[in-house]
mmCIF file of C-alpha atoms in Angstrom:
data_model
loop_
_atom_site.group_PDB
_atom_site.id
_atom_site.type_symbol
_atom_site.label_atom_id
_atom_site.label_comp_id
_atom_site.label_asym_id
_atom_site.label_seq_id
_atom_site.Cartn_x
_atom_site.Cartn_y
_atom_site.Cartn_z
ATOM 1 C CA UNK A 80 -0.266 -0.079 0.224
ATOM 2 C CA UNK A 81 1.215 3.424 -1.149
ATOM 3 C CA UNK A 82 0.201 4.979 2.101
ATOM 4 C CA UNK A 83 2.426 4.231 5.007
ATOM 5 C CA UNK A 84 2.372 5.072 8.800
ATOM 6 C CA UNK A 85 5.329 6.287 11.183
ATOM 7 C CA UNK A 86 3.631 5.758 14.277
ATOM 8 C CA UNK A 87 7.139 3.945 15.321
ATOM 9 C CA UNK A 88 9.549 6.409 14.342
ATOM 10 C CA UNK A 89 7.080 8.914 16.252
ATOM 11 C CA UNK A 90 6.747 7.310 19.392
ATOM 12 C CA UNK A 91 10.749 7.062 18.998
ATOM 13 C CA UNK A 92 11.355 10.349 18.955
ATOM 14 C CA UNK A 93 8.355 11.558 21.781
ATOM 15 C CA UNK A 94 10.111 8.304 23.689
ATOM 16 C CA UNK A 95 7.053 7.151 24.147
ATOM 17 C CA UNK A 96 6.025 3.343 24.246
ATOM 18 C CA UNK A 97 2.869 1.671 22.231
ATOM 19 C CA UNK A 98 0.799 1.182 25.736
ATOM 20 C CA UNK A 99 1.916 4.487 27.376
ATOM 21 C CA UNK A 100 0.381 5.552 23.699
ATOM 22 C CA UNK A 101 -2.940 3.578 23.925
ATOM 23 C CA UNK A 102 -3.731 4.867 27.484
ATOM 24 C CA UNK A 103 -3.249 8.255 26.682
ATOM 25 C CA UNK A 104 -4.971 8.715 23.507
ATOM 26 C CA UNK A 105 -7.732 6.208 25.230
ATOM 27 C CA UNK A 106 -7.450 3.152 22.069
ATOM 28 C CA UNK A 107 -6.995 -0.222 22.230
ATOM 29 C CA UNK A 108 -3.868 -1.074 22.315
ATOM 30 C CA UNK A 109 -5.137 -3.975 19.897
ATOM 31 C CA UNK A 110 -5.960 -1.224 18.106
ATOM 32 C CA UNK A 111 -3.323 1.038 17.865
ATOM 33 C CA UNK A 112 -1.367 -2.577 16.635
ATOM 34 C CA UNK A 113 -3.430 -2.350 13.603
ATOM 35 C CA UNK A 114 -2.438 1.424 12.860
ATOM 36 C CA UNK A 115 1.474 0.832 13.417
ATOM 37 C CA UNK A 116 1.346 -2.381 10.990
ATOM 38 C CA UNK A 117 -0.727 -0.948 8.093
ATOM 39 C CA UNK A 118 -3.700 -3.421 8.471
ATOM 40 C CA UNK A 119 -5.837 0.064 9.234
ATOM 41 C CA UNK A 120 -8.136 -0.058 6.149
ATOM 42 C CA UNK A 121 -9.308 3.581 7.467
ATOM 43 C CA UNK A 122 -8.217 6.174 9.903
ATOM 44 C CA UNK A 123 -10.956 8.138 12.641
ATOM 45 C CA UNK A 124 -10.372 12.233 12.418
ATOM 46 C CA UNK A 125 -11.221 11.796 16.082
ATOM 47 C CA UNK A 126 -7.817 9.291 16.574
ATOM 48 C CA UNK A 127 -6.156 11.221 14.152
ATOM 49 C CA UNK A 128 -6.523 14.334 16.281
ATOM 50 C CA UNK A 129 -5.590 12.129 19.490
ATOM 51 C CA UNK A 130 -2.749 10.388 17.889
ATOM 52 C CA UNK A 131 -0.984 13.934 17.083
ATOM 53 C CA UNK A 132 -2.476 15.873 20.034
ATOM 54 C CA UNK A 133 -0.455 13.231 22.496
ATOM 55 C CA UNK A 134 2.538 12.850 20.441
ATOM 56 C CA UNK A 135 2.610 16.704 19.222
ATOM 57 C CA UNK A 136 3.411 16.031 15.345
ATOM 58 C CA UNK A 137 1.102 17.209 11.888
ATOM 59 C CA UNK A 138 -0.834 14.436 10.350
ATOM 60 C CA UNK A 139 1.300 14.194 7.726
ATOM 61 C CA UNK A 140 4.636 13.018 10.111
ATOM 62 C CA UNK A 141 2.575 10.289 10.708
ATOM 63 C CA UNK A 142 1.135 9.145 7.095
ATOM 64 C CA UNK A 143 3.484 9.358 4.065
ATOM 65 C CA UNK A 144 2.120 8.768 1.083
ATOM 66 C CA UNK A 145 4.909 6.842 -1.223
ATOM 67 C CA UNK A 146 4.102 5.589 -4.844
ATOM 68 C CA UNK A 147 5.672 2.230 -4.856
ATOM 69 C CA UNK A 148 4.679 2.029 -8.693
ATOM 70 C CA UNK A 149 6.754 5.594 -10.023
ATOM 71 C CA UNK A 150 9.827 4.669 -7.933
ATOM 72 C CA UNK A 151 10.277 0.827 -9.480
ATOM 73 C CA UNK A 152 9.619 2.856 -12.821
ATOM 74 C CA UNK A 153 12.116 5.446 -12.435
ATOM 75 C CA UNK B 115 -37.231 -5.983 36.248
ATOM 76 C CA UNK B 116 -36.818 -4.385 32.947
ATOM 77 C CA UNK B 117 -39.070 -6.689 29.984
ATOM 78 C CA UNK B 118 -35.937 -7.842 27.952
ATOM 79 C CA UNK B 119 -37.763 -8.473 24.454
ATOM 80 C CA UNK B 120 -34.840 -10.364 23.288
ATOM 81 C CA UNK B 121 -34.883 -13.074 26.332
ATOM 82 C CA UNK B 122 -38.850 -13.535 25.757
ATOM 83 C CA UNK B 123 -38.578 -13.829 21.606
ATOM 84 C CA UNK B 124 -36.383 -16.696 22.687
ATOM 85 C CA UNK B 125 -37.969 -18.229 25.259
ATOM 86 C CA UNK B 126 -41.240 -18.428 22.846
ATOM 87 C CA UNK B 127 -39.025 -19.839 20.064
ATOM 88 C CA UNK B 128 -37.937 -21.939 21.746
ATOM 89 C CA UNK B 129 -41.562 -23.180 22.401
ATOM 90 C CA UNK B 130 -43.289 -22.887 19.184
ATOM 91 C CA UNK B 131 -39.914 -25.110 18.204
ATOM 92 C CA UNK B 132 -41.068 -28.049 20.267
ATOM 93 C CA UNK B 133 -45.014 -27.515 19.913
ATOM 94 C CA UNK B 134 -44.498 -27.991 16.056
ATOM 95 C CA UNK B 135 -42.337 -30.783 16.791
ATOM 96 C CA UNK B 136 -45.461 -32.621 19.089
ATOM 97 C CA UNK B 137 -48.109 -31.991 17.467
ATOM 98 C CA UNK B 138 -45.958 -33.109 13.792
ATOM 99 C CA UNK B 139 -45.344 -36.084 16.276
ATOM 100 C CA UNK B 140 -49.113 -36.359 16.818
ATOM 101 C CA UNK B 141 -50.180 -36.200 13.645
ATOM 102 C CA UNK B 142 -48.203 -39.121 12.594
ATOM 103 C CA UNK B 143 -49.649 -41.307 15.346
ATOM 104 C CA UNK B 144 -53.304 -40.476 13.734
ATOM 105 C CA UNK B 145 -52.042 -40.991 10.636
ATOM 106 C CA UNK B 146 -50.317 -44.128 11.353
ATOM 107 C CA UNK B 147 -53.701 -45.078 13.649
ATOM 108 C CA UNK B 148 -55.565 -44.369 10.782
ATOM 109 C CA UNK B 149 -54.503 -46.135 8.249
ATOM 110 C CA UNK B 150 -53.696 -48.957 10.807
ATOM 111 C CA UNK B 151 -57.385 -49.569 11.836
ATOM 112 C CA UNK B 152 -60.140 -47.029 10.074
ATOM 113 C CA UNK B 153 -63.235 -48.365 11.618
ATOM 114 C CA UNK B 154 -62.907 -46.508 14.936
ATOM 115 C CA UNK B 155 -63.131 -42.444 12.706
ATOM 116 C CA UNK B 156 -65.443 -44.060 10.390
ATOM 117 C CA UNK B 157 -67.337 -45.387 13.111
ATOM 118 C CA UNK B 158 -67.717 -41.867 14.466
ATOM 119 C CA UNK B 159 -67.600 -40.067 10.957
ATOM 120 C CA UNK B 160 -70.816 -42.774 9.552
ATOM 121 C CA UNK B 161 -72.823 -41.829 12.692
ATOM 122 C CA UNK B 162 -72.281 -37.978 12.016
ATOM 123 C CA UNK B 163 -72.215 -37.609 8.271
ATOM 124 C CA UNK B 164 -74.078 -41.377 7.013
ATOM 125 C CA UNK B 165 -71.396 -44.441 6.145
ATOM 126 C CA UNK B 166 -71.422 -43.232 2.482
ATOM 127 C CA UNK B 167 -69.482 -40.003 3.044
ATOM 128 C CA UNK B 168 -67.492 -41.872 6.593
ATOM 129 C CA UNK B 169 -64.424 -43.267 3.734
ATOM 130 C CA UNK B 170 -64.023 -39.642 1.743
ATOM 131 C CA UNK B 171 -64.005 -37.522 4.778
ATOM 132 C CA UNK B 172 -61.671 -39.706 6.895
ATOM 133 C CA UNK B 173 -59.790 -39.773 4.031
ATOM 134 C CA UNK B 174 -59.883 -35.376 3.030
ATOM 135 C CA UNK B 175 -58.897 -35.684 7.138
ATOM 136 C CA UNK B 176 -55.879 -37.994 6.915
ATOM 137 C CA UNK B 177 -54.609 -35.189 3.889
ATOM 138 C CA UNK B 178 -54.778 -32.150 6.086
ATOM 139 C CA UNK B 179 -52.952 -34.248 8.739
ATOM 140 C CA UNK B 180 -49.823 -35.300 5.846
ATOM 141 C CA UNK B 181 -50.290 -31.407 4.549
ATOM 142 C CA UNK B 182 -49.631 -30.391 8.649
ATOM 143 C CA UNK B 183 -46.533 -32.877 8.853
ATOM 144 C CA UNK B 184 -44.884 -32.179 5.539
ATOM 145 C CA UNK B 185 -44.921 -28.366 6.220
ATOM 146 C CA UNK B 186 -43.773 -28.929 10.336
ATOM 147 C CA UNK B 187 -40.429 -29.331 8.485
ATOM 148 C CA UNK B 188 -40.560 -25.380 7.080
ATOM 149 C CA UNK B 189 -41.992 -24.137 10.013
ATOM 150 C CA UNK B 190 -39.492 -26.380 12.547
ATOM 151 C CA UNK B 191 -36.422 -24.819 9.855
ATOM 152 C CA UNK B 192 -38.037 -21.148 9.998
ATOM 153 C CA UNK B 193 -38.091 -21.137 13.898
ATOM 154 C CA UNK B 194 -34.589 -23.085 14.161
ATOM 155 C CA UNK B 195 -32.954 -20.067 11.743
ATOM 156 C CA UNK B 196 -35.057 -17.634 13.934
ATOM 157 C CA UNK B 197 -33.890 -18.975 17.221
ATOM 158 C CA UNK B 198 -29.740 -18.778 15.607
ATOM 159 C CA UNK B 199 -30.276 -15.115 14.637
ATOM 160 C CA UNK B 200 -31.414 -14.550 18.095
ATOM 161 C CA UNK B 201 -28.144 -15.606 19.664
ATOM 162 C CA UNK B 202 -26.108 -13.837 17.108
ATOM 163 C CA UNK B 203 -27.916 -10.542 18.648
ATOM 164 C CA UNK B 204 -27.017 -11.757 22.121
ATOM 165 C CA UNK B 205 -23.943 -12.522 21.358
ATOM 166 C CA UNK B 206 -23.407 -8.851 19.156
ATOM 167 C CA UNK B 207 -22.483 -9.798 16.072
ATOM 168 C CA UNK B 208 -26.008 -10.737 13.695
ATOM 169 C CA UNK B 209 -24.272 -8.428 10.695
ATOM 170 C CA UNK B 210 -22.876 -12.041 9.957
ATOM 171 C CA UNK B 211 -22.885 -13.704 6.178
ATOM 172 C CA UNK B 212 -25.160 -15.938 7.982
ATOM 173 C CA UNK B 213 -28.021 -14.404 8.849
ATOM 174 C CA UNK B 214 -28.109 -12.319 5.353
ATOM 175 C CA UNK B 215 -28.461 -16.198 4.060
ATOM 176 C CA UNK B 216 -31.011 -17.431 6.907
ATOM 177 C CA UNK B 217 -33.996 -14.756 6.292
ATOM 178 C CA UNK B 218 -33.309 -15.269 2.379
ATOM 179 C CA UNK B 219 -33.512 -19.419 3.018
ATOM 180 C CA UNK B 220 -36.635 -17.933 5.374
ATOM 181 C CA UNK B 221 -38.124 -16.313 2.665
ATOM 182 C CA UNK B 222 -38.134 -19.146 0.402
ATOM 183 C CA UNK B 223 -39.733 -21.260 3.025
ATOM 184 C CA UNK B 224 -42.561 -18.808 3.634
ATOM 185 C CA UNK B 225 -43.217 -19.040 0.125
ATOM 186 C CA UNK B 226 -42.911 -22.516 -0.003
ATOM 187 C CA UNK B 227 -46.167 -22.637 3.368
ATOM 188 C CA UNK B 228 -48.396 -19.904 1.262
ATOM 189 C CA UNK B 229 -48.646 -22.547 -1.263
ATOM 190 C CA UNK B 230 -49.100 -24.940 1.285
ATOM 191 C CA UNK B 231 -51.765 -22.476 2.981
ATOM 192 C CA UNK B 232 -53.603 -22.442 -0.557
ATOM 193 C CA UNK B 233 -53.572 -26.652 -1.092
ATOM 194 C CA UNK B 234 -55.283 -26.378 2.590
ATOM 195 C CA UNK B 235 -58.290 -23.834 1.223
ATOM 196 C CA UNK B 236 -58.254 -26.060 -1.389
ATOM 197 C CA UNK B 237 -59.243 -28.680 0.559
ATOM 198 C CA UNK B 238 -61.862 -26.727 2.596
ATOM 199 C CA UNK B 239 -63.258 -25.878 -0.332
ATOM 200 C CA UNK B 240 -63.231 -29.668 -0.970
ATOM 201 C CA UNK B 241 -64.795 -30.109 2.515
ATOM 202 C CA UNK B 242 -67.444 -27.610 1.643
ATOM 203 C CA UNK B 243 -69.053 -29.639 -0.637
ATOM 204 C CA UNK B 244 -69.013 -32.532 1.433
ATOM 205 C CA UNK B 245 -71.182 -30.887 4.121
ATOM 206 C CA UNK B 246 -67.863 -31.548 6.440
ATOM 207 C CA UNK B 247 -67.794 -29.531 10.002
ATOM 208 C CA UNK B 248 -64.198 -27.910 8.546
ATOM 209 C CA UNK B 249 -61.907 -25.568 10.575
ATOM 210 C CA UNK B 250 -60.952 -24.123 7.322
ATOM 211 C CA UNK B 251 -58.718 -20.718 6.745
ATOM 212 C CA UNK B 252 -58.870 -18.237 3.690
ATOM 213 C CA UNK B 253 -55.904 -17.272 2.330
ATOM 214 C CA UNK B 254 -54.212 -13.847 3.339
ATOM 215 C CA UNK B 255 -52.239 -11.402 2.035
ATOM 216 C CA UNK B 256 -50.002 -11.574 5.270
ATOM 217 C CA UNK B 257 -47.752 -14.240 4.727
ATOM 218 C CA UNK B 258 -47.009 -13.171 0.894
ATOM 219 C CA UNK B 259 -46.075 -9.883 2.472
ATOM 220 C CA UNK B 260 -43.766 -11.775 5.494
ATOM 221 C CA UNK B 261 -41.849 -13.491 2.572
ATOM 222 C CA UNK B 262 -40.972 -10.155 0.501
ATOM 223 C CA UNK B 263 -40.271 -8.645 4.035
ATOM 224 C CA UNK B 264 -37.678 -11.125 4.740
ATOM 225 C CA UNK B 265 -36.306 -11.082 1.149
ATOM 226 C CA UNK B 266 -36.068 -7.198 1.972
ATOM 227 C CA UNK B 267 -34.397 -7.912 5.283
ATOM 228 C CA UNK B 268 -32.013 -10.261 3.073
ATOM 229 C CA UNK B 269 -30.544 -7.687 1.461
ATOM 230 C CA UNK B 270 -30.592 -5.269 3.569
ATOM 231 C CA UNK B 271 -28.412 -7.488 5.983
ATOM 232 C CA UNK B 272 -25.723 -7.996 2.920
ATOM 233 C CA UNK B 273 -25.282 -4.050 2.944
ATOM 234 C CA UNK B 274 -24.850 -4.493 7.006
ATOM 235 C CA UNK B 275 -22.452 -7.472 6.938
ATOM 236 C CA UNK B 276 -20.598 -5.613 3.871
ATOM 237 C CA UNK B 277 -20.785 -1.634 5.631
ATOM 238 C CA UNK B 278 -19.690 -3.773 9.645
ATOM 239 C CA UNK B 279 -16.721 -5.302 7.339
ATOM 240 C CA UNK B 280 -15.740 -2.132 6.406
ATOM 241 C CA UNK B 281 -15.731 -0.791 9.709
ATOM 242 C CA UNK B 282 -14.027 -3.252 11.203
ATOM 243 C CA UNK B 283 -10.955 -1.859 9.782
ATOM 244 C CA UNK B 284 -11.408 1.292 10.843
ATOM 245 C CA UNK B 285 -9.639 2.642 13.878
#
């Protein structure tokens, strides 16, 4: 999938664990794991807002678009 | 205490399920009894309608019993599927593909029962021609509407399953 989730990098920058984030944003660890591993089909604005607020980042820091096909063609 | 409609429905459907089996078994027993020794019922019918008609009316009653036994199967299936659907609601997962399939099958079974109802009405007309006392039924539109409703609900459930699948990957 061209959309990459950069949750790990942001967690690392903030020196925070996934469990800690889960407690602070009020989203289950299971759901955050789905997001982290790129298995989520969609993300609610409320989830995105909560994560950005806690990790003090922008949505663009969390979600990055990388077109694999174009890279392969070059 | 708050009345739980789901628990009440489950209890009611269970009672109806077993009642259906008991009635079907009773019909089978009667049918077997009259087939093995028709004299007793024919003597009673003969006393009421005259011996000339006794045999014909007994056959008519046997046909009605046979129809009752045959319809017990779809009725039992509908009740069993309804029970399973209630269980999925209780488990909090009603929007599963199997429930859509169940509703669609229930629709077809209700259609079959409506056809049986027409046959029963025809038996009633025949009973009328013999001047026999007959607890008949008149075909009603409700059953056909129920079948239609079940087919529509099956479609709604299919859509619900797709929506739930979509929501499952949402965080």
